[in-house]
PDB file of C-alpha atoms in Angstrom:
ATOM      1  CA  MET A   6     205.716 132.959 197.621  1.00  0.00           C
ATOM      2  CA  THR A   7     203.694 130.275 199.354  1.00  0.00           C
ATOM      3  CA  ARG A   8     200.091 131.148 200.055  1.00  0.00           C
ATOM      4  CA  PRO A   9     197.472 129.197 201.974  1.00  0.00           C
ATOM      5  CA  LEU A  10     195.275 127.008 199.816  1.00  0.00           C
ATOM      6  CA  SER A  11     192.223 128.502 201.504  1.00  0.00           C
ATOM      7  CA  ARG A  12     193.073 131.859 199.891  1.00  0.00           C
ATOM      8  CA  PHE A  13     192.416 130.381 196.446  1.00  0.00           C
ATOM      9  CA  LEU A  14     189.558 128.035 197.282  1.00  0.00           C
ATOM     10  CA  GLY A  15     187.785 129.915 200.016  1.00  0.00           C
ATOM     11  CA  GLY A  16     187.001 128.349 203.379  1.00  0.00           C
ATOM     12  CA  ASP A  17     183.773 126.704 202.221  1.00  0.00           C
ATOM     13  CA  ALA A  18     185.334 125.098 199.138  1.00  0.00           C
ATOM     14  CA  LEU A  19     188.249 123.800 201.181  1.00  0.00           C
ATOM     15  CA  ALA A  20     185.859 122.237 203.698  1.00  0.00           C
ATOM     16  CA  ARG A  21     183.945 120.519 200.861  1.00  0.00           C
ATOM     17  CA  LEU A  22     187.213 119.233 199.405  1.00  0.00           C
ATOM     18  CA  GLN A  23     188.255 117.861 202.785  1.00  0.00           C
ATOM     19  CA  ASP A  24     184.866 116.164 203.261  1.00  0.00           C
ATOM     20  CA  HIS A  25     185.084 114.598 199.796  1.00  0.00           C
ATOM     21  CA  ALA A  26     188.593 113.267 200.480  1.00  0.00           C
ATOM     22  CA  ALA A  27     187.439 111.784 203.787  1.00  0.00           C
ATOM     23  CA  ARG A  28     184.457 110.146 202.048  1.00  0.00           C
ATOM     24  CA  LEU A  29     186.769 108.609 199.438  1.00  0.00           C
ATOM     25  CA  ASN A  30     189.055 107.279 202.174  1.00  0.00           C
ATOM     26  CA  ARG A  31     186.106 105.667 203.952  1.00  0.00           C
ATOM     27  CA  LEU A  32     184.915 104.099 200.698  1.00  0.00           C
ATOM     28  CA  GLN A  33     188.437 102.786 200.061  1.00  0.00           C
ATOM     29  CA  ALA A  34     188.446 101.065 203.448  1.00  0.00           C
ATOM     30  CA  VAL A  35     185.014  99.540 202.746  1.00  0.00           C
ATOM     31  CA  LEU A  36     186.092  98.428 199.261  1.00  0.00           C
ATOM     32  CA  ASP A  37     189.250  96.817 200.641  1.00  0.00           C
ATOM     33  CA  GLY A  38     187.093  94.803 203.040  1.00  0.00           C
ATOM     34  CA  MET A  39     184.779  93.624 200.248  1.00  0.00           C
ATOM     35  CA  LEU A  40     187.355  92.585 197.675  1.00  0.00           C
ATOM     36  CA  PRO A  41     188.717  89.047 197.538  1.00  0.00           C
ATOM     37  CA  PRO A  42     192.288  88.706 198.860  1.00  0.00           C
ATOM     38  CA  GLN A  43     193.845  88.511 195.388  1.00  0.00           C
ATOM     39  CA  LEU A  44     192.329  91.896 194.450  1.00  0.00           C
ATOM     40  CA  GLN A  45     193.123  93.769 197.652  1.00  0.00           C
ATOM     41  CA  GLY A  46     195.754  96.387 196.935  1.00  0.00           C
ATOM     42  CA  GLN A  47     194.978  96.166 193.204  1.00  0.00           C
ATOM     43  CA  CYS A  48     192.110  98.688 193.234  1.00  0.00           C
ATOM     44  CA  ARG A  49     191.809 102.270 194.436  1.00  0.00           C
ATOM     45  CA  VAL A  50     188.754 104.475 194.800  1.00  0.00           C
ATOM     46  CA  ALA A  51     189.331 107.263 192.299  1.00  0.00           C
ATOM     47  CA  ASN A  52     186.189 109.372 192.720  1.00  0.00           C
ATOM     48  CA  LEU A  53     182.545 109.482 193.736  1.00  0.00           C
ATOM     49  CA  LYS A  54     180.416 111.866 191.743  1.00  0.00           C
ATOM     50  CA  GLU A  55     176.628 111.991 191.546  1.00  0.00           C
ATOM     51  CA  GLY A  56     176.272 108.454 192.891  1.00  0.00           C
ATOM     52  CA  SER A  57     178.792 106.956 190.484  1.00  0.00           C
ATOM     53  CA  LEU A  58     181.852 105.380 192.106  1.00  0.00           C
ATOM     54  CA  VAL A  59     184.982 105.266 189.952  1.00  0.00           C
ATOM     55  CA  VAL A  60     187.463 102.518 190.818  1.00  0.00           C
ATOM     56  CA  ALA A  61     190.937 102.412 189.255  1.00  0.00           C
ATOM     57  CA  ALA A  62     192.343  98.902 188.831  1.00  0.00           C
ATOM     58  CA  ARG A  63     196.083  98.265 188.647  1.00  0.00           C
ATOM     59  CA  GLY A  64     195.834  96.467 185.302  1.00  0.00           C
ATOM     60  CA  GLY A  65     193.500  94.930 182.780  1.00  0.00           C
ATOM     61  CA  ALA A  66     193.300  91.580 184.548  1.00  0.00           C
ATOM     62  CA  ALA A  67     192.343  93.197 187.847  1.00  0.00           C
ATOM     63  CA  ALA A  68     189.780  95.384 186.070  1.00  0.00           C
ATOM     64  CA  VAL A  69     188.133  92.326 184.491  1.00  0.00           C
ATOM     65  CA  ARG A  70     187.966  90.527 187.832  1.00  0.00           C
ATOM     66  CA  VAL A  71     186.406  93.568 189.520  1.00  0.00           C
ATOM     67  CA  ARG A  72     183.862  93.940 186.710  1.00  0.00           C
ATOM     68  CA  GLN A  73     182.833  90.326 187.277  1.00  0.00           C
ATOM     69  CA  ILE A  74     181.909  91.019 190.908  1.00  0.00           C
ATOM     70  CA  LEU A  75     180.374  94.491 190.346  1.00  0.00           C
ATOM     71  CA  PRO A  76     176.764  93.484 191.058  1.00  0.00           C
ATOM     72  CA  SER A  77     177.616  92.066 194.471  1.00  0.00           C
ATOM     73  CA  LEU A  78     179.904  95.020 195.296  1.00  0.00           C
ATOM     74  CA  LEU A  79     177.185  97.501 194.380  1.00  0.00           C
ATOM     75  CA  GLU A  80     174.575  95.640 196.412  1.00  0.00           C
ATOM     76  CA  ARG A  81     176.837  95.441 199.472  1.00  0.00           C
ATOM     77  CA  LEU A  82     177.734  99.146 199.238  1.00  0.00           C
ATOM     78  CA  GLN A  83     174.081 100.127 198.991  1.00  0.00           C
ATOM     79  CA  HIS A  84     173.111  97.877 201.937  1.00  0.00           C
ATOM     80  CA  GLY A  85     175.947  99.475 203.890  1.00  0.00           C
ATOM     81  CA  GLY A  86     174.297 102.878 203.470  1.00  0.00           C
ATOM     82  CA  HIS A  87     176.737 104.324 200.923  1.00  0.00           C
ATOM     83  CA  PRO A  88     175.224 106.619 198.264  1.00  0.00           C
ATOM     84  CA  VAL A  89     176.421 104.587 195.263  1.00  0.00           C
ATOM     85  CA  GLN A  90     174.110 103.917 192.301  1.00  0.00           C
ATOM     86  CA  SER A  91     176.742 102.655 189.862  1.00  0.00           C
ATOM     87  CA  ILE A  92     180.379 101.613 189.749  1.00  0.00           C
ATOM     88  CA  LYS A  93     182.755 102.315 186.874  1.00  0.00           C
ATOM     89  CA  VAL A  94     186.030 100.427 186.649  1.00  0.00           C
ATOM     90  CA  LYS A  95     188.949 102.053 184.883  1.00  0.00           C
ATOM     91  CA  VAL A  96     192.385 100.671 184.248  1.00  0.00           C
ATOM     92  CA  GLY A  97     194.841 102.845 186.130  1.00  0.00           C
ATOM     93  CA  THR A  98     197.961 104.113 184.441  1.00  0.00           C
ATOM     94  CA  PRO A  99     201.343 103.249 185.977  1.00  0.00           C
ATOM     95  CA  GLU A 100     201.518 106.758 187.469  1.00  0.00           C
ATOM     96  CA  GLN A 101     198.176 106.246 189.199  1.00  0.00           C
ATOM     97  CA  MET A 102     198.948 102.759 190.440  1.00  0.00           C
ATOM     98  CA  ALA A 103     202.549 102.762 191.559  1.00  0.00           C
ATOM     99  CA  PRO A 104     203.858  99.317 192.459  1.00  0.00           C
ATOM    100  CA  GLU A 105     204.103  98.690 196.176  1.00  0.00           C
ATOM    101  CA  ARG A 106     206.929  96.162 196.008  1.00  0.00           C
ATOM    102  CA  PRO A 107     209.857  96.821 198.308  1.00  0.00           C
ATOM    103  CA  PRO A 108     213.200  97.323 196.586  1.00  0.00           C
ATOM    104  CA  PRO A 109     215.202  94.117 196.281  1.00  0.00           C
ATOM    105  CA  GLN A 110     217.877  93.534 198.901  1.00  0.00           C
ATOM    106  CA  ARG A 111     221.147  92.784 197.167  1.00  0.00           C
ATOM    107  CA  GLN A 112     224.069  91.366 199.052  1.00  0.00           C
ATOM    108  CA  ILE A 113     227.691  90.621 198.258  1.00  0.00           C
ATOM    109  CA  SER A 114     229.308  87.590 199.830  1.00  0.00           C
ATOM    110  CA  GLU A 115     232.386  87.985 201.996  1.00  0.00           C
ATOM    111  CA  SER A 116     234.574  86.207 199.429  1.00  0.00           C
ATOM    112  CA  ALA A 117     233.332  88.558 196.684  1.00  0.00           C
ATOM    113  CA  LYS A 118     234.082  91.555 198.926  1.00  0.00           C
ATOM    114  CA  ALA A 119     237.623  90.239 199.494  1.00  0.00           C
ATOM    115  CA  ASP A 120     238.137  89.701 195.754  1.00  0.00           C
ATOM    116  CA  LEU A 121     236.856  93.215 194.989  1.00  0.00           C
ATOM    117  CA  HIS A 122     239.130  94.637 197.685  1.00  0.00           C
ATOM    118  CA  ASP A 123     242.135  92.810 196.197  1.00  0.00           C
ATOM    119  CA  PHE A 124     241.250  94.107 192.737  1.00  0.00           C
ATOM    120  CA  ALA A 125     240.823  97.676 194.018  1.00  0.00           C
ATOM    121  CA  ASP A 126     244.306  97.495 195.573  1.00  0.00           C
ATOM    122  CA  THR A 127     245.786  96.901 192.112  1.00  0.00           C
ATOM    123  CA  LEU A 128     244.288 100.129 190.745  1.00  0.00           C
ATOM    124  CA  PRO A 129     245.937 103.574 191.071  1.00  0.00           C
ATOM    125  CA  ALA A 130     244.939 105.506 194.225  1.00  0.00           C
ATOM    126  CA  ASP A 131     243.275 108.320 192.239  1.00  0.00           C
ATOM    127  CA  SER A 132     241.327 105.985 189.942  1.00  0.00           C
ATOM    128  CA  PRO A 133     237.569 106.665 189.810  1.00  0.00           C
ATOM    129  CA  LEU A 134     237.004 102.919 189.384  1.00  0.00           C
ATOM    130  CA  ARG A 135     238.888 102.231 192.607  1.00  0.00           C
ATOM    131  CA  ALA A 136     236.794 104.819 194.460  1.00  0.00           C
ATOM    132  CA  SER A 137     233.596 103.239 193.110  1.00  0.00           C
ATOM    133  CA  ILE A 138     234.648  99.733 194.092  1.00  0.00           C
ATOM    134  CA  GLU A 139     235.629 100.841 197.612  1.00  0.00           C
ATOM    135  CA  ARG A 140     232.257 102.612 197.980  1.00  0.00           C
ATOM    136  CA  LEU A 141     230.496  99.434 196.848  1.00  0.00           C
ATOM    137  CA  ILE A 142     232.419  97.376 199.411  1.00  0.00           C
ATOM    138  CA  ARG A 143     231.562  99.823 202.203  1.00  0.00           C
ATOM    139  CA  ARG A 144     227.847  99.842 201.368  1.00  0.00           C
ATOM    140  CA  ALA A 145     227.517  96.088 200.913  1.00  0.00           C
TER     141      ALA A 145
END
C-alpha cells in the first residue's frame, strides 16, 4: 500500500521540494539569530514565495513585536544575501505553534506514599481503586 513519494511528485518535483525545505531551514536559523532573546522560539518561518517571507508568530503579542522590528529584519536579510523583498507576519494557530514546555514533574512524598499504601490495604484485593492506587505508588 505504501508507495514512494517520488512516484507521485516525479524526481524533479521532489528535488525542488527538498531544496525549498532546506532554504526554509536556513532562513529559520538566520531568523533565530536576528531576533531578540524574548522572541526566539516564538516565531517560525512558514514559507518563502516570490520574495515574500511568511513568518508565523506564536501569538498576537509576539506578532506585534516582530512587526515592530520588520524594517531592520528585512534590511539584515537582504544584506545577508537572502532573496527577501517583504516579510509578512501571521499569528500561528495552536496546531502550528505547539508549546515547547516540558511536562511538569509531579512527585509524591514518602509520607503520602505510606498513607496511600495504608489506605489501599483497607480495600478489597479485587478493587479497581486499589489497583489504581498501587499503580500510582509504583510510578511515583
